[in-house]
Amino acid sequence: MQSVILNTATRLMVGLILIFAIYLLLRGHHEPGGGFAAALVAGTAFALFAITEGPDKVRRAVRLRPATIAMIGLGVAVAAGLPAVFMSRPFLTGIWWNVSTNLAVGTPLIFDIGVFLAVLGAILSILLALEED
């Protein structure tokens, strides 16, 4: 079933939903949000896109296999704990670097990005498997 209203709304909403997912990812260390919640929101955007356009267009939009995305995410999450080990601190202890006077980047953000990719890869894998049947 093709719905003009759903197709039009999808074109407008998918981009906004993905921007909101990035917002959730970036604010997650200090307030509610983070990698897991952001991946769930991004998965919702891809589910909406898959419903209207089909799984083939989702695969072309993502460009990587979902399992590859999940493995990259796991690698990034593990790598986020290594700077602390090299500084003789416990694994996954937060380490912060001052990029400028108002901006500090730390390993918790890197860990959240890894969680985001791992969860998004799992969601996409399940979603595309269900859509193709």
PDB file of C-alpha atoms in Angstrom:
ATOM      1  CA  MET A   1       0.000   0.000   0.000  1.00  0.00           C
ATOM      2  CA  GLN A   2       1.410   3.358  -1.044  1.00  0.00           C
ATOM      3  CA  SER A   3       0.276   6.362   0.970  1.00  0.00           C
ATOM      4  CA  VAL A   4       1.107   9.837  -0.288  1.00  0.00           C
ATOM      5  CA  ILE A   5       0.658  11.249   3.202  1.00  0.00           C
ATOM      6  CA  LEU A   6       3.005   8.686   4.784  1.00  0.00           C
ATOM      7  CA  ASN A   7       5.648   9.158   2.058  1.00  0.00           C
ATOM      8  CA  THR A   8       5.566  12.945   2.435  1.00  0.00           C
ATOM      9  CA  ALA A   9       5.635  12.818   6.222  1.00  0.00           C
ATOM     10  CA  THR A  10       8.513  10.331   6.126  1.00  0.00           C
ATOM     11  CA  ARG A  11      10.629  12.624   3.959  1.00  0.00           C
ATOM     12  CA  LEU A  12      10.106  15.404   6.490  1.00  0.00           C
ATOM     13  CA  MET A  13      10.413  13.377   9.675  1.00  0.00           C
ATOM     14  CA  VAL A  14      13.370  11.027   9.099  1.00  0.00           C
ATOM     15  CA  GLY A  15      15.910  13.848   9.000  1.00  0.00           C
ATOM     16  CA  LEU A  16      14.419  15.501  12.073  1.00  0.00           C
ATOM     17  CA  ILE A  17      14.366  12.226  13.993  1.00  0.00           C
ATOM     18  CA  LEU A  18      18.034  11.558  13.156  1.00  0.00           C
ATOM     19  CA  ILE A  19      19.013  15.081  14.261  1.00  0.00           C
ATOM     20  CA  PHE A  20      17.167  14.495  17.535  1.00  0.00           C
ATOM     21  CA  ALA A  21      19.079  11.208  17.937  1.00  0.00           C
ATOM     22  CA  ILE A  22      22.370  13.087  17.569  1.00  0.00           C
ATOM     23  CA  TYR A  23      21.162  15.612  20.144  1.00  0.00           C
ATOM     24  CA  LEU A  24      20.358  12.789  22.572  1.00  0.00           C
ATOM     25  CA  LEU A  25      23.756  11.227  21.956  1.00  0.00           C
ATOM     26  CA  LEU A  26      25.662  14.427  22.668  1.00  0.00           C
ATOM     27  CA  ARG A  27      23.805  15.428  25.827  1.00  0.00           C
ATOM     28  CA  GLY A  28      23.685  11.941  27.307  1.00  0.00           C
ATOM     29  CA  HIS A  29      26.621  12.195  29.694  1.00  0.00           C
ATOM     30  CA  HIS A  30      25.207  15.075  31.729  1.00  0.00           C
ATOM     31  CA  GLU A  31      21.459  14.590  31.322  1.00  0.00           C
ATOM     32  CA  PRO A  32      19.105  11.773  30.269  1.00  0.00           C
ATOM     33  CA  GLY A  33      20.000  10.380  26.891  1.00  0.00           C
ATOM     34  CA  GLY A  34      23.165   8.778  25.664  1.00  0.00           C
ATOM     35  CA  GLY A  35      24.112   6.146  23.164  1.00  0.00           C
ATOM     36  CA  PHE A  36      21.371   3.632  23.915  1.00  0.00           C
ATOM     37  CA  ALA A  37      18.473   6.097  23.826  1.00  0.00           C
ATOM     38  CA  ALA A  38      19.870   7.826  20.742  1.00  0.00           C
ATOM     39  CA  ALA A  39      20.178   4.491  18.908  1.00  0.00           C
ATOM     40  CA  LEU A  40      16.575   3.622  19.727  1.00  0.00           C
ATOM     41  CA  VAL A  41      15.423   6.952  18.295  1.00  0.00           C
ATOM     42  CA  ALA A  42      17.606   6.514  15.183  1.00  0.00           C
ATOM     43  CA  GLY A  43      16.252   2.982  14.799  1.00  0.00           C
ATOM     44  CA  THR A  44      12.759   4.445  14.793  1.00  0.00           C
ATOM     45  CA  ALA A  45      13.730   6.738  11.917  1.00  0.00           C
ATOM     46  CA  PHE A  46      15.128   3.828   9.919  1.00  0.00           C
ATOM     47  CA  ALA A  47      12.029   1.731  10.686  1.00  0.00           C
ATOM     48  CA  LEU A  48       9.800   4.493   9.348  1.00  0.00           C
ATOM     49  CA  PHE A  49      12.018   4.783   6.270  1.00  0.00           C
ATOM     50  CA  ALA A  50      11.905   0.999   5.746  1.00  0.00           C
ATOM     51  CA  ILE A  51       8.121   0.921   6.013  1.00  0.00           C
ATOM     52  CA  THR A  52       7.661   3.553   3.327  1.00  0.00           C
ATOM     53  CA  GLU A  53      10.597   2.891   0.979  1.00  0.00           C
ATOM     54  CA  GLY A  54      11.490  -0.758   1.622  1.00  0.00           C
ATOM     55  CA  PRO A  55      14.564  -2.477   3.045  1.00  0.00           C
ATOM     56  CA  ASP A  56      16.648  -2.094  -0.118  1.00  0.00           C
ATOM     57  CA  LYS A  57      16.656   1.692   0.143  1.00  0.00           C
ATOM     58  CA  VAL A  58      17.575   1.467   3.823  1.00  0.00           C
ATOM     59  CA  ARG A  59      20.541  -0.765   2.955  1.00  0.00           C
ATOM     60  CA  ARG A  60      21.647   1.717   0.287  1.00  0.00           C
ATOM     61  CA  ALA A  61      21.267   4.631   2.716  1.00  0.00           C
ATOM     62  CA  VAL A  62      23.256   2.934   5.483  1.00  0.00           C
ATOM     63  CA  ARG A  63      25.925   1.539   3.069  1.00  0.00           C
ATOM     64  CA  LEU A  64      27.428  -0.812   5.684  1.00  0.00           C
ATOM     65  CA  ARG A  65      26.119  -4.162   6.816  1.00  0.00           C
ATOM     66  CA  PRO A  66      24.350  -3.835  10.183  1.00  0.00           C
ATOM     67  CA  ALA A  67      26.649  -6.459  11.724  1.00  0.00           C
ATOM     68  CA  THR A  68      29.651  -4.373  10.658  1.00  0.00           C
ATOM     69  CA  ILE A  69      28.146  -1.295  12.315  1.00  0.00           C
ATOM     70  CA  ALA A  70      27.585  -3.272  15.525  1.00  0.00           C
ATOM     71  CA  MET A  71      31.146  -4.627  15.539  1.00  0.00           C
ATOM     72  CA  ILE A  72      32.606  -1.166  14.950  1.00  0.00           C
ATOM     73  CA  GLY A  73      30.499   0.078  17.866  1.00  0.00           C
ATOM     74  CA  LEU A  74      31.789  -2.665  20.151  1.00  0.00           C
ATOM     75  CA  GLY A  75      35.342  -1.835  19.148  1.00  0.00           C
ATOM     76  CA  VAL A  76      34.845   1.867  19.829  1.00  0.00           C
ATOM     77  CA  ALA A  77      33.269   1.140  23.223  1.00  0.00           C
ATOM     78  CA  VAL A  78      36.182  -1.079  24.247  1.00  0.00           C
ATOM     79  CA  ALA A  79      38.699   1.445  22.907  1.00  0.00           C
ATOM     80  CA  ALA A  80      37.096   4.124  25.108  1.00  0.00           C
ATOM     81  CA  GLY A  81      38.340   2.281  28.184  1.00  0.00           C
ATOM     82  CA  LEU A  82      41.939   1.956  27.058  1.00  0.00           C
ATOM     83  CA  PRO A  83      43.176   5.532  27.752  1.00  0.00           C
ATOM     84  CA  ALA A  84      42.442   5.012  31.439  1.00  0.00           C
ATOM     85  CA  VAL A  85      44.393   1.748  31.464  1.00  0.00           C
ATOM     86  CA  PHE A  86      47.380   3.482  29.856  1.00  0.00           C
ATOM     87  CA  MET A  87      47.206   6.131  32.610  1.00  0.00           C
ATOM     88  CA  SER A  88      47.243   3.404  35.326  1.00  0.00           C
ATOM     89  CA  ARG A  89      43.585   3.861  36.211  1.00  0.00           C
ATOM     90  CA  PRO A  90      40.751   1.301  36.193  1.00  0.00           C
ATOM     91  CA  PHE A  91      39.242   0.320  32.836  1.00  0.00           C
ATOM     92  CA  LEU A  92      36.502   2.727  31.636  1.00  0.00           C
ATOM     93  CA  THR A  93      37.483   5.514  34.051  1.00  0.00           C
ATOM     94  CA  GLY A  94      36.530   8.815  32.439  1.00  0.00           C
ATOM     95  CA  ILE A  95      39.438  10.765  30.959  1.00  0.00           C
ATOM     96  CA  TRP A  96      38.837  14.305  29.680  1.00  0.00           C
ATOM     97  CA  TRP A  97      40.788  16.444  27.206  1.00  0.00           C
ATOM     98  CA  ASN A  98      40.250  20.214  26.868  1.00  0.00           C
ATOM     99  CA  VAL A  99      39.833  20.989  23.178  1.00  0.00           C
ATOM    100  CA  SER A 100      39.222  24.695  23.789  1.00  0.00           C
ATOM    101  CA  THR A 101      38.306  26.899  26.732  1.00  0.00           C
ATOM    102  CA  ASN A 102      34.620  25.938  26.488  1.00  0.00           C
ATOM    103  CA  LEU A 103      34.830  22.414  25.104  1.00  0.00           C
ATOM    104  CA  ALA A 104      36.085  19.234  26.746  1.00  0.00           C
ATOM    105  CA  VAL A 105      35.951  15.836  25.051  1.00  0.00           C
ATOM    106  CA  GLY A 106      36.172  12.683  27.101  1.00  0.00           C
ATOM    107  CA  THR A 107      36.090   8.936  26.963  1.00  0.00           C
ATOM    108  CA  PRO A 108      32.445   8.782  28.158  1.00  0.00           C
ATOM    109  CA  LEU A 109      31.407  10.436  24.884  1.00  0.00           C
ATOM    110  CA  ILE A 110      33.509   7.953  22.919  1.00  0.00           C
ATOM    111  CA  PHE A 111      31.908   5.102  24.875  1.00  0.00           C
ATOM    112  CA  ASP A 112      28.427   6.505  24.147  1.00  0.00           C
ATOM    113  CA  ILE A 113      29.247   6.644  20.435  1.00  0.00           C
ATOM    114  CA  GLY A 114      30.299   2.997  20.597  1.00  0.00           C
ATOM    115  CA  VAL A 115      27.084   2.019  22.366  1.00  0.00           C
ATOM    116  CA  PHE A 116      25.114   4.016  19.796  1.00  0.00           C
ATOM    117  CA  LEU A 117      26.723   2.160  16.900  1.00  0.00           C
ATOM    118  CA  ALA A 118      26.403  -1.262  18.556  1.00  0.00           C
ATOM    119  CA  VAL A 119      22.714  -0.828  19.371  1.00  0.00           C
ATOM    120  CA  LEU A 120      21.913   0.763  16.004  1.00  0.00           C
ATOM    121  CA  GLY A 121      23.625  -2.115  14.210  1.00  0.00           C
ATOM    122  CA  ALA A 122      21.585  -4.631  16.200  1.00  0.00           C
ATOM    123  CA  ILE A 123      18.336  -2.755  15.550  1.00  0.00           C
ATOM    124  CA  LEU A 124      19.041  -2.459  11.829  1.00  0.00           C
ATOM    125  CA  SER A 125      19.928  -6.130  11.629  1.00  0.00           C
ATOM    126  CA  ILE A 126      16.639  -7.170  13.211  1.00  0.00           C
ATOM    127  CA  LEU A 127      14.616  -4.575  11.300  1.00  0.00           C
ATOM    128  CA  LEU A 128      15.985  -5.521   7.897  1.00  0.00           C
ATOM    129  CA  ALA A 129      15.617  -9.231   8.600  1.00  0.00           C
ATOM    130  CA  LEU A 130      11.949  -8.696   9.484  1.00  0.00           C
ATOM    131  CA  GLU A 131      11.289  -6.405   6.515  1.00  0.00           C
ATOM    132  CA  GLU A 132      12.671  -8.856   3.968  1.00  0.00           C
ATOM    133  CA  ASP A 133      10.385 -11.729   4.954  1.00  0.00           C
TER     134      ASP A 133
END
